[in-house]
mmCIF file of C-alpha atoms and ligand atoms in Angstrom:
data_model
loop_
_atom_site.group_PDB
_atom_site.id
_atom_site.type_symbol
_atom_site.label_atom_id
_atom_site.label_comp_id
_atom_site.label_asym_id
_atom_site.label_seq_id
_atom_site.Cartn_x
_atom_site.Cartn_y
_atom_site.Cartn_z
ATOM 1 C CA MET A 30 20.717 7.698 165.921
ATOM 2 C CA LYS A 31 22.112 4.296 164.888
ATOM 3 C CA LYS A 32 24.545 5.985 162.497
ATOM 4 C CA LEU A 33 25.690 8.385 165.207
ATOM 5 C CA LEU A 34 26.263 5.473 167.605
ATOM 6 C CA GLU A 35 28.304 3.603 165.011
ATOM 7 C CA GLU A 36 30.442 6.671 164.327
ATOM 8 C CA ILE A 37 31.077 7.200 168.023
ATOM 9 C CA LEU A 38 32.007 3.550 168.563
ATOM 10 C CA ASP A 39 34.438 3.732 165.647
ATOM 11 C CA LYS A 40 36.176 6.647 167.341
ATOM 12 C CA CYS A 41 36.148 5.060 170.791
ATOM 13 C CA ARG A 42 37.220 1.502 170.022
ATOM 14 C CA ILE A 43 40.866 2.569 170.358
ATOM 15 C CA TYR A 44 40.309 3.310 174.057
ATOM 16 C CA THR A 45 39.703 -0.368 174.804
ATOM 17 C CA LYS A 46 43.506 -0.597 174.610
ATOM 18 C CA ASN A 47 43.851 1.675 177.658
ATOM 19 C CA GLY A 48 42.315 -0.813 180.052
ATOM 20 C CA LYS A 49 42.419 -4.361 181.345
ATOM 21 C CA VAL A 50 39.640 -6.853 181.996
ATOM 22 C CA ALA A 51 38.865 -7.501 185.660
ATOM 23 C CA ASN A 52 40.820 -10.395 187.093
ATOM 24 C CA TYR A 53 39.757 -10.424 190.740
ATOM 25 C CA ILE A 54 37.574 -13.396 189.904
ATOM 26 C CA PRO A 55 38.824 -15.909 187.337
ATOM 27 C CA GLU A 56 35.631 -15.977 185.247
ATOM 28 C CA LEU A 57 35.766 -12.267 184.365
ATOM 29 C CA GLU A 58 39.274 -12.604 182.999
ATOM 30 C CA LYS A 59 37.865 -14.620 180.093
ATOM 31 C CA ALA A 60 36.184 -11.533 178.547
ATOM 32 C CA ASP A 61 37.500 -10.162 175.233
ATOM 33 C CA PRO A 62 38.986 -6.705 176.027
ATOM 34 C CA GLU A 63 38.338 -5.417 172.501
ATOM 35 C CA LYS A 64 34.560 -5.630 172.655
ATOM 36 C CA LEU A 65 32.484 -2.461 172.670
ATOM 37 C CA GLY A 66 28.702 -2.248 172.358
ATOM 38 C CA ILE A 67 25.946 0.234 173.066
ATOM 39 C CA CYS A 68 22.164 0.409 173.148
ATOM 40 C CA VAL A 69 20.077 3.563 173.490
ATOM 41 C CA VAL A 70 16.384 3.267 174.302
ATOM 42 C CA THR A 71 14.477 6.518 173.898
ATOM 43 C CA ASP A 72 11.408 7.782 175.638
ATOM 44 C CA ASP A 73 9.327 7.419 172.448
ATOM 45 C CA GLY A 74 10.087 3.685 172.220
ATOM 46 C CA GLY A 75 13.089 3.755 169.870
ATOM 47 C CA VAL A 76 15.739 1.052 170.388
ATOM 48 C CA TYR A 77 19.098 1.774 168.737
ATOM 49 C CA CYS A 78 22.043 -0.607 169.025
ATOM 50 C CA ALA A 79 25.587 -0.623 167.674
ATOM 51 C CA GLY A 80 28.720 -2.730 168.054
ATOM 52 C CA ASP A 81 28.812 -5.712 170.396
ATOM 53 C CA SER A 82 25.474 -4.917 171.976
ATOM 54 C CA GLU A 83 24.277 -8.519 171.973
ATOM 55 C CA ILE A 84 27.013 -9.960 174.169
ATOM 56 C CA ARG A 85 25.685 -11.087 177.527
ATOM 57 C CA PHE A 86 27.843 -10.317 180.554
ATOM 58 C CA SER A 87 27.479 -10.271 184.333
ATOM 59 C CA VAL A 88 26.040 -6.996 185.588
ATOM 60 C CA GLN A 89 28.245 -6.874 188.696
ATOM 61 C CA SER A 90 27.821 -3.497 190.410
ATOM 62 C CA VAL A 91 25.263 -2.290 187.868
ATOM 63 C CA VAL A 92 22.763 -4.254 189.989
ATOM 64 C CA LYS A 93 23.382 -1.988 193.005
ATOM 65 C CA PRO A 94 20.711 0.621 192.122
ATOM 66 C CA VAL A 95 18.181 -2.218 191.820
ATOM 67 C CA ILE A 96 19.234 -3.633 195.211
ATOM 68 C CA LEU A 97 18.691 -0.129 196.602
ATOM 69 C CA LEU A 98 15.291 0.065 194.906
ATOM 70 C CA GLN A 99 14.191 -3.322 196.256
ATOM 71 C CA ALA A 100 15.312 -2.321 199.768
ATOM 72 C CA LEU A 101 13.393 0.973 199.483
ATOM 73 C CA LEU A 102 10.281 -0.796 198.203
ATOM 74 C CA ASP A 103 10.420 -3.476 200.902
ATOM 75 C CA SER A 104 11.598 -1.544 203.934
ATOM 76 C CA GLY A 105 11.154 2.165 203.139
ATOM 77 C CA GLU A 106 13.492 5.125 203.203
ATOM 78 C CA VAL A 107 13.745 5.384 206.991
ATOM 79 C CA GLU A 108 15.104 1.843 207.360
ATOM 80 C CA VAL A 109 17.434 2.291 204.386
ATOM 81 C CA ARG A 110 18.855 5.483 205.888
ATOM 82 C CA LYS A 111 19.419 3.679 209.204
ATOM 83 C CA LEU A 112 21.747 1.304 207.402
ATOM 84 C CA VAL A 113 23.560 3.296 204.710
ATOM 85 C CA GLY A 114 24.427 6.937 204.106
ATOM 86 C CA VAL A 115 24.465 8.843 200.824
ATOM 87 C CA GLU A 116 27.894 10.459 200.785
ATOM 88 C CA SER A 117 30.496 9.394 198.269
ATOM 89 C CA THR A 118 33.469 7.776 199.963
ATOM 90 C CA GLY A 119 36.130 8.818 197.469
ATOM 91 C CA LYS A 120 37.563 5.340 197.982
ATOM 92 C CA PRO A 121 37.537 2.191 195.872
ATOM 93 C CA PHE A 122 34.288 0.210 195.756
ATOM 94 C CA ASP A 123 35.604 -2.588 197.952
ATOM 95 C CA ALA A 124 37.616 -0.502 200.422
ATOM 96 C CA PHE A 125 37.276 -1.137 204.094
ATOM 97 C CA ASN A 126 39.627 1.358 205.632
ATOM 98 C CA TYR A 127 36.798 3.783 206.422
ATOM 99 C CA SER A 128 38.453 4.934 209.585
ATOM 100 C CA ASP A 129 40.257 3.525 212.549
ATOM 101 C CA GLN A 130 37.140 3.887 214.605
ATOM 102 C CA ALA A 131 33.815 2.125 214.400
ATOM 103 C CA LEU A 132 32.251 1.443 211.020
ATOM 104 C CA LYS A 133 29.134 3.603 210.881
ATOM 105 C CA ARG A 134 26.356 3.892 208.349
ATOM 106 C CA GLU A 135 27.588 7.377 207.391
ATOM 107 C CA HIS A 136 30.760 5.733 206.115
ATOM 108 C CA ILE A 137 29.012 3.702 203.462
ATOM 109 C CA ASN A 138 26.656 4.353 200.572
ATOM 110 C CA PRO A 139 24.482 1.983 198.493
ATOM 111 C CA MET A 140 26.869 2.000 195.524
ATOM 112 C CA ILE A 141 29.902 0.505 197.268
ATOM 113 C CA ASN A 142 30.118 -3.157 198.165
ATOM 114 C CA ALA A 143 29.605 -2.740 201.912
ATOM 115 C CA GLY A 144 26.442 -0.676 201.325
ATOM 116 C CA ALA A 145 24.960 -3.042 198.766
ATOM 117 C CA ILE A 146 25.707 -6.079 200.955
ATOM 118 C CA ALA A 147 24.025 -4.357 203.902
ATOM 119 C CA LEU A 148 20.954 -3.498 201.804
ATOM 120 C CA CYS A 149 20.442 -7.170 200.856
ATOM 121 C CA THR A 150 19.293 -7.637 204.464
ATOM 122 C CA LEU A 151 16.422 -5.163 203.898
ATOM 123 C CA ILE A 152 14.918 -7.152 201.040
ATOM 124 C CA LYS A 153 11.812 -9.020 202.156
ATOM 125 C CA GLY A 154 11.780 -12.814 202.128
ATOM 126 C CA ASN A 155 11.913 -15.669 204.619
ATOM 127 C CA THR A 156 15.190 -16.937 203.215
ATOM 128 C CA TYR A 157 17.983 -15.343 201.240
ATOM 129 C CA GLU A 158 16.931 -17.429 198.271
ATOM 130 C CA GLU A 159 13.529 -15.851 198.449
ATOM 131 C CA LYS A 160 15.048 -12.374 198.817
ATOM 132 C CA PHE A 161 17.249 -12.966 195.785
ATOM 133 C CA SER A 162 14.402 -14.306 193.721
ATOM 134 C CA ARG A 163 12.362 -11.141 194.470
ATOM 135 C CA LEU A 164 15.343 -9.040 193.410
ATOM 136 C CA LEU A 165 15.776 -11.008 190.180
ATOM 137 C CA ASN A 166 12.083 -10.565 189.424
ATOM 138 C CA LEU A 167 12.415 -6.811 189.863
ATOM 139 C CA VAL A 168 15.411 -6.754 187.494
ATOM 140 C CA ARG A 169 13.391 -8.739 184.937
ATOM 141 C CA LYS A 170 10.402 -6.434 185.295
ATOM 142 C CA LEU A 171 12.469 -3.253 184.826
ATOM 143 C CA ALA A 172 14.247 -4.732 181.808
ATOM 144 C CA GLY A 173 11.035 -6.205 180.413
ATOM 145 C CA ASN A 174 12.954 -9.449 179.996
ATOM 146 C CA PRO A 175 11.621 -12.493 181.871
ATOM 147 C CA GLN A 176 14.514 -14.619 180.542
ATOM 148 C CA MET A 177 17.174 -12.912 182.658
ATOM 149 C CA GLY A 178 19.019 -15.195 185.059
ATOM 150 C CA VAL A 179 22.284 -15.895 186.821
ATOM 151 C CA ASP A 180 25.555 -16.792 185.109
ATOM 152 C CA GLU A 181 26.317 -19.882 187.182
ATOM 153 C CA SER A 182 30.053 -19.957 186.507
ATOM 154 C CA VAL A 183 30.497 -16.278 187.437
ATOM 155 C CA TYR A 184 28.421 -16.906 190.573
ATOM 156 C CA MET A 185 30.562 -19.920 191.565
ATOM 157 C CA SER A 186 33.711 -17.931 190.855
ATOM 158 C CA GLU A 187 32.464 -15.032 193.042
ATOM 159 C CA LYS A 188 31.475 -17.430 195.808
ATOM 160 C CA THR A 189 34.782 -19.272 195.860
ATOM 161 C CA THR A 190 37.010 -16.225 195.684
ATOM 162 C CA GLY A 191 34.901 -13.435 197.237
ATOM 163 C CA ASN A 192 36.694 -13.325 200.567
ATOM 164 C CA LYS A 193 37.061 -9.568 200.626
ATOM 165 C CA ASN A 194 33.303 -9.205 200.344
ATOM 166 C CA ARG A 195 32.908 -11.771 203.135
ATOM 167 C CA ALA A 196 35.310 -9.732 205.243
ATOM 168 C CA LEU A 197 33.267 -6.594 204.553
ATOM 169 C CA ALA A 198 30.093 -8.397 205.564
ATOM 170 C CA TYR A 199 31.681 -9.610 208.809
ATOM 171 C CA MET A 200 32.756 -6.019 209.507
ATOM 172 C CA LEU A 201 29.150 -4.925 209.020
ATOM 173 C CA LYS A 202 28.070 -7.594 211.455
ATOM 174 C CA ALA A 203 30.811 -6.752 213.960
ATOM 175 C CA TYR A 204 29.556 -3.168 214.031
ATOM 176 C CA ARG A 205 25.938 -4.360 214.295
ATOM 177 C CA LEU A 206 24.855 -2.873 210.999
ATOM 178 C CA ILE A 207 23.583 -6.253 209.885
ATOM 179 C CA ASP A 208 22.625 -9.460 211.617
ATOM 180 C CA GLY A 209 21.817 -12.973 210.506
ATOM 181 C CA ASN A 210 24.009 -15.468 208.707
ATOM 182 C CA VAL A 211 26.787 -13.610 206.887
ATOM 183 C CA GLU A 212 27.275 -16.409 204.356
ATOM 184 C CA ASP A 213 23.618 -16.163 203.343
ATOM 185 C CA VAL A 214 23.805 -12.390 202.991
ATOM 186 C CA VAL A 215 26.895 -12.468 200.766
ATOM 187 C CA ASP A 216 25.441 -15.323 198.759
ATOM 188 C CA CYS A 217 22.513 -13.073 197.821
ATOM 189 C CA TYR A 218 24.992 -10.322 196.850
ATOM 190 C CA PHE A 219 27.168 -12.723 194.790
ATOM 191 C CA LYS A 220 24.123 -13.971 192.897
ATOM 192 C CA ALA A 221 22.939 -10.408 192.277
ATOM 193 C CA CYS A 222 26.342 -9.470 190.786
ATOM 194 C CA SER A 223 26.193 -12.567 188.569
ATOM 195 C CA ILE A 224 22.913 -11.708 186.829
ATOM 196 C CA LYS A 225 23.504 -11.777 183.086
ATOM 197 C CA ALA A 226 22.399 -8.916 180.843
ATOM 198 C CA ASP A 227 23.152 -7.315 177.507
ATOM 199 C CA CYS A 228 23.225 -3.633 176.522
ATOM 200 C CA VAL A 229 19.500 -3.646 175.673
ATOM 201 C CA ASP A 230 18.576 -4.916 179.154
ATOM 202 C CA LEU A 231 20.678 -2.207 180.810
ATOM 203 C CA ALA A 232 19.263 0.523 178.561
ATOM 204 C CA LYS A 233 15.706 -0.551 179.326
ATOM 205 C CA ILE A 234 16.308 -0.595 183.089
ATOM 206 C CA ALA A 235 17.905 2.858 182.788
ATOM 207 C CA LEU A 236 14.870 4.170 180.906
ATOM 208 C CA VAL A 237 12.567 3.199 183.791
ATOM 209 C CA PHE A 238 14.762 5.218 186.182
ATOM 210 C CA ALA A 239 14.813 8.056 183.611
ATOM 211 C CA ASN A 240 11.001 7.988 183.536
ATOM 212 C CA LYS A 241 10.698 7.992 187.334
ATOM 213 C CA GLY A 242 9.421 4.448 187.655
ATOM 214 C CA ILE A 243 7.058 4.339 184.680
ATOM 215 C CA LEU A 244 7.401 1.207 182.535
ATOM 216 C CA PRO A 245 7.055 1.425 178.721
ATOM 217 C CA ASP A 246 3.432 0.176 178.951
ATOM 218 C CA GLY A 247 2.541 3.067 181.270
ATOM 219 C CA GLU A 248 2.392 0.981 184.465
ATOM 220 C CA SER A 249 4.190 2.456 187.461
ATOM 221 C CA ALA A 250 6.832 0.071 188.838
ATOM 222 C CA PHE A 251 7.724 2.285 191.784
ATOM 223 C CA ASP A 252 7.061 5.678 193.344
ATOM 224 C CA LYS A 253 8.815 8.564 191.637
ATOM 225 C CA LYS A 254 10.360 9.666 194.943
ATOM 226 C CA TYR A 255 12.506 6.513 194.810
ATOM 227 C CA ALA A 256 13.706 7.371 191.307
ATOM 228 C CA GLY A 257 14.751 10.764 192.653
ATOM 229 C CA TYR A 258 16.591 9.111 195.555
ATOM 230 C CA ILE A 259 18.398 6.553 193.403
ATOM 231 C CA ASN A 260 19.314 8.948 190.583
ATOM 232 C CA ALA A 261 20.763 11.406 193.111
ATOM 233 C CA VAL A 262 22.904 8.720 194.751
ATOM 234 C CA LEU A 263 24.036 7.494 191.324
ATOM 235 C CA MET A 264 25.048 11.008 190.335
ATOM 236 C CA THR A 265 27.483 11.318 193.232
ATOM 237 C CA CYS A 266 28.512 7.701 193.862
ATOM 238 C CA GLY A 267 27.650 5.603 190.790
ATOM 239 C CA MET A 268 30.975 5.619 188.954
ATOM 240 C CA TYR A 269 33.155 4.539 191.867
ATOM 241 C CA ASP A 270 35.779 7.098 192.840
ATOM 242 C CA GLY A 271 35.537 8.521 189.323
ATOM 243 C CA SER A 272 32.030 9.922 189.882
ATOM 244 C CA GLY A 273 33.084 13.587 190.009
ATOM 245 C CA GLU A 274 34.974 13.397 186.727
ATOM 246 C CA PHE A 275 32.032 11.575 185.141
ATOM 247 C CA ALA A 276 29.611 14.251 186.397
ATOM 248 C CA LEU A 277 31.767 16.910 184.743
ATOM 249 C CA ASN A 278 32.297 15.130 181.437
ATOM 250 C CA VAL A 279 29.032 13.232 180.943
ATOM 251 C CA GLY A 280 26.665 14.752 183.476
ATOM 252 C CA VAL A 281 24.022 12.066 184.004
ATOM 253 C CA PRO A 282 23.357 9.488 186.749
ATOM 254 C CA ALA A 283 25.072 6.197 185.885
ATOM 255 C CA LYS A 284 26.350 2.954 187.337
ATOM 256 C CA SER A 285 29.294 0.907 186.170
ATOM 257 C CA GLY A 286 30.294 -2.659 186.971
ATOM 258 C CA VAL A 287 33.574 -4.548 186.777
ATOM 259 C CA GLY A 288 32.019 -6.855 184.170
ATOM 260 C CA GLY A 289 32.364 -3.903 181.754
ATOM 261 C CA GLY A 290 28.766 -2.708 181.840
ATOM 262 C CA ILE A 291 27.573 0.870 182.310
ATOM 263 C CA MET A 292 23.953 1.896 182.706
ATOM 264 C CA ALA A 293 23.356 5.609 182.140
ATOM 265 C CA ILE A 294 20.118 7.425 182.902
ATOM 266 C CA VAL A 295 19.173 10.538 180.958
ATOM 267 C CA PRO A 296 16.168 11.909 182.864
ATOM 268 C CA LYS A 297 12.971 12.052 180.780
ATOM 269 C CA ARG A 298 14.887 11.268 177.590
ATOM 270 C CA MET A 299 16.655 7.917 177.354
ATOM 271 C CA GLY A 300 18.300 4.903 178.922
ATOM 272 C CA ILE A 301 21.762 3.841 177.758
ATOM 273 C CA GLY A 302 23.462 0.444 178.141
ATOM 274 C CA ILE A 303 27.152 -0.018 177.362
ATOM 275 C CA TYR A 304 29.446 -3.018 177.330
ATOM 276 C CA SER A 305 33.215 -2.884 177.077
ATOM 277 C CA PRO A 306 35.158 -4.960 179.572
ATOM 278 C CA ALA A 307 38.579 -3.259 179.470
ATOM 279 C CA LEU A 308 38.588 -1.253 182.708
ATOM 280 C CA ASP A 309 40.571 1.676 184.054
ATOM 281 C CA GLY A 310 42.240 1.548 187.487
ATOM 282 C CA LYS A 311 38.992 2.536 189.210
ATOM 283 C CA GLY A 312 36.940 -0.253 187.664
ATOM 284 C CA ASN A 313 35.169 1.822 184.998
ATOM 285 C CA SER A 314 35.037 0.761 181.352
ATOM 286 C CA CYS A 315 37.632 2.883 179.472
ATOM 287 C CA ALA A 316 35.953 2.903 176.063
ATOM 288 C CA GLY A 317 32.518 2.954 177.705
ATOM 289 C CA ILE A 318 33.255 6.250 179.434
ATOM 290 C CA LYS A 319 34.707 7.796 176.258
ATOM 291 C CA THR A 320 31.619 6.683 174.345
ATOM 292 C CA LEU A 321 29.338 8.326 176.896
ATOM 293 C CA GLU A 322 31.417 11.507 176.859
ATOM 294 C CA MET A 323 31.083 11.810 173.091
ATOM 295 C CA LEU A 324 27.405 10.922 173.075
ATOM 296 C CA SER A 325 26.723 13.427 175.828
ATOM 297 C CA LYS A 326 28.418 16.209 173.842
ATOM 298 C CA GLU A 327 26.672 15.284 170.590
ATOM 299 C CA LEU A 328 23.182 15.080 172.084
ATOM 300 C CA GLU A 329 23.633 17.554 174.957
ATOM 301 C CA LEU A 330 22.751 14.971 177.560
ATOM 302 C CA SER A 331 24.317 16.595 180.613
ATOM 303 C CA ILE A 332 21.723 17.675 183.156
ATOM 304 C CA PHE A 333 23.937 20.579 184.222
HETATM 305 N N1 LIG B 3 31.137 -8.664 192.322
HETATM 306 C C1 LIG B 3 31.989 -7.513 192.396
HETATM 307 C C2 LIG B 3 32.538 -7.362 193.787
HETATM 308 O O1 LIG B 3 31.776 -7.479 194.679
HETATM 309 C C3 LIG B 3 31.262 -6.304 191.965
HETATM 310 C C4 LIG B 3 32.152 -5.132 191.985
HETATM 311 C C5 LIG B 3 31.817 -4.116 190.963
HETATM 312 O O2 LIG B 3 31.300 -4.380 189.885
HETATM 313 O O3 LIG B 3 32.127 -2.972 191.297
HETATM 314 O O4 LIG B 3 33.692 -7.126 194.033
#
C-alpha cells in the first residue's frame, strides 16, 4: 500500500501547480502550495502514509461533519432537521444569495458555512466555550489524538477577517433560524475551523465514519444511524459545488476544507486523509482530488 501511495503522489504532484492557496484569511496564504501528503488507515489497523503527511494544518470545513455529529448527538435528528436541510445548494460554500425571499432551512445544508454555523447552536453547553470544548473533545476522540488543539493564529485571523461568516450568521438570526449572541456563535465556528490536524488524524476520523461509529478499540462512539446520515450528506454536499463530479470520479463520501485537507470515507474499508493546499476555484485541493481519483481506480473504492 505504501508503495502504491508513493507512486500515486509522484504522478499527482504536478497538479499542485493548477491551484492556489486560500487567501481569504491571511494565515492560510502562508501555506506551501507544493505540499502533498496522504494517509490511509485500513479497517484491519494498517496505517500507511506518504509524502507530506506529517504537516499540521487547520481543518477548516473538514470539521463540518463532526459539528453535524455533535449536533445530532446533543439535540437529535428532529432538531437538526428543523434547522438545516440536506439538499446540495450547487453554490459556493459561503454563498448567501439563496433566494430573494426568506432564508429557510431547506436552503442550507450542514456542509456549507450557514448550515455549520447554525448547527453550532445545537451543541450542548452553557456557554459557547463549553460547546466548543465538547466539540474539540469529540474530534480528539474520533481521531484517537488527545493532543489536538486550535491553531491560535489561524483562529485570530478568522476572527478578525471573517465578516462574511458574521453576515451569514446575522442572516440566520434575522430569519429566526438561530438566536443568542451571534458573535459567540461565530466564535465557536471560527475555533472549530482552526483545529489543527495532520493526514493521520483525518484518516482516523474518516475510519470511524467508515465503520459506522465504531472506534478502533471496538467501543461505539455514536449510533450507526448517524453515520448513515452524515455519510449520505457528505456524498451529495461534501465537496462544495464539485460534489457531483467527485461522486462520479471518486465515488465515496468526503469533505474538503480550504486549508487543503480532504477526509474521505470508504465504507467498511478505510479512512483517507489528504493534505495539499493548492485549491481549485471551488475550494477543493487540486492534487488531493487527483490523488483520490487515482487511488479510487486502483483499489476500486467507488461505492457505485
Ligand atoms: N473557515 C472557512 C470559512 O468559514 C472554512 C471554509 C471552508 O473550508 O470551506 O470560510
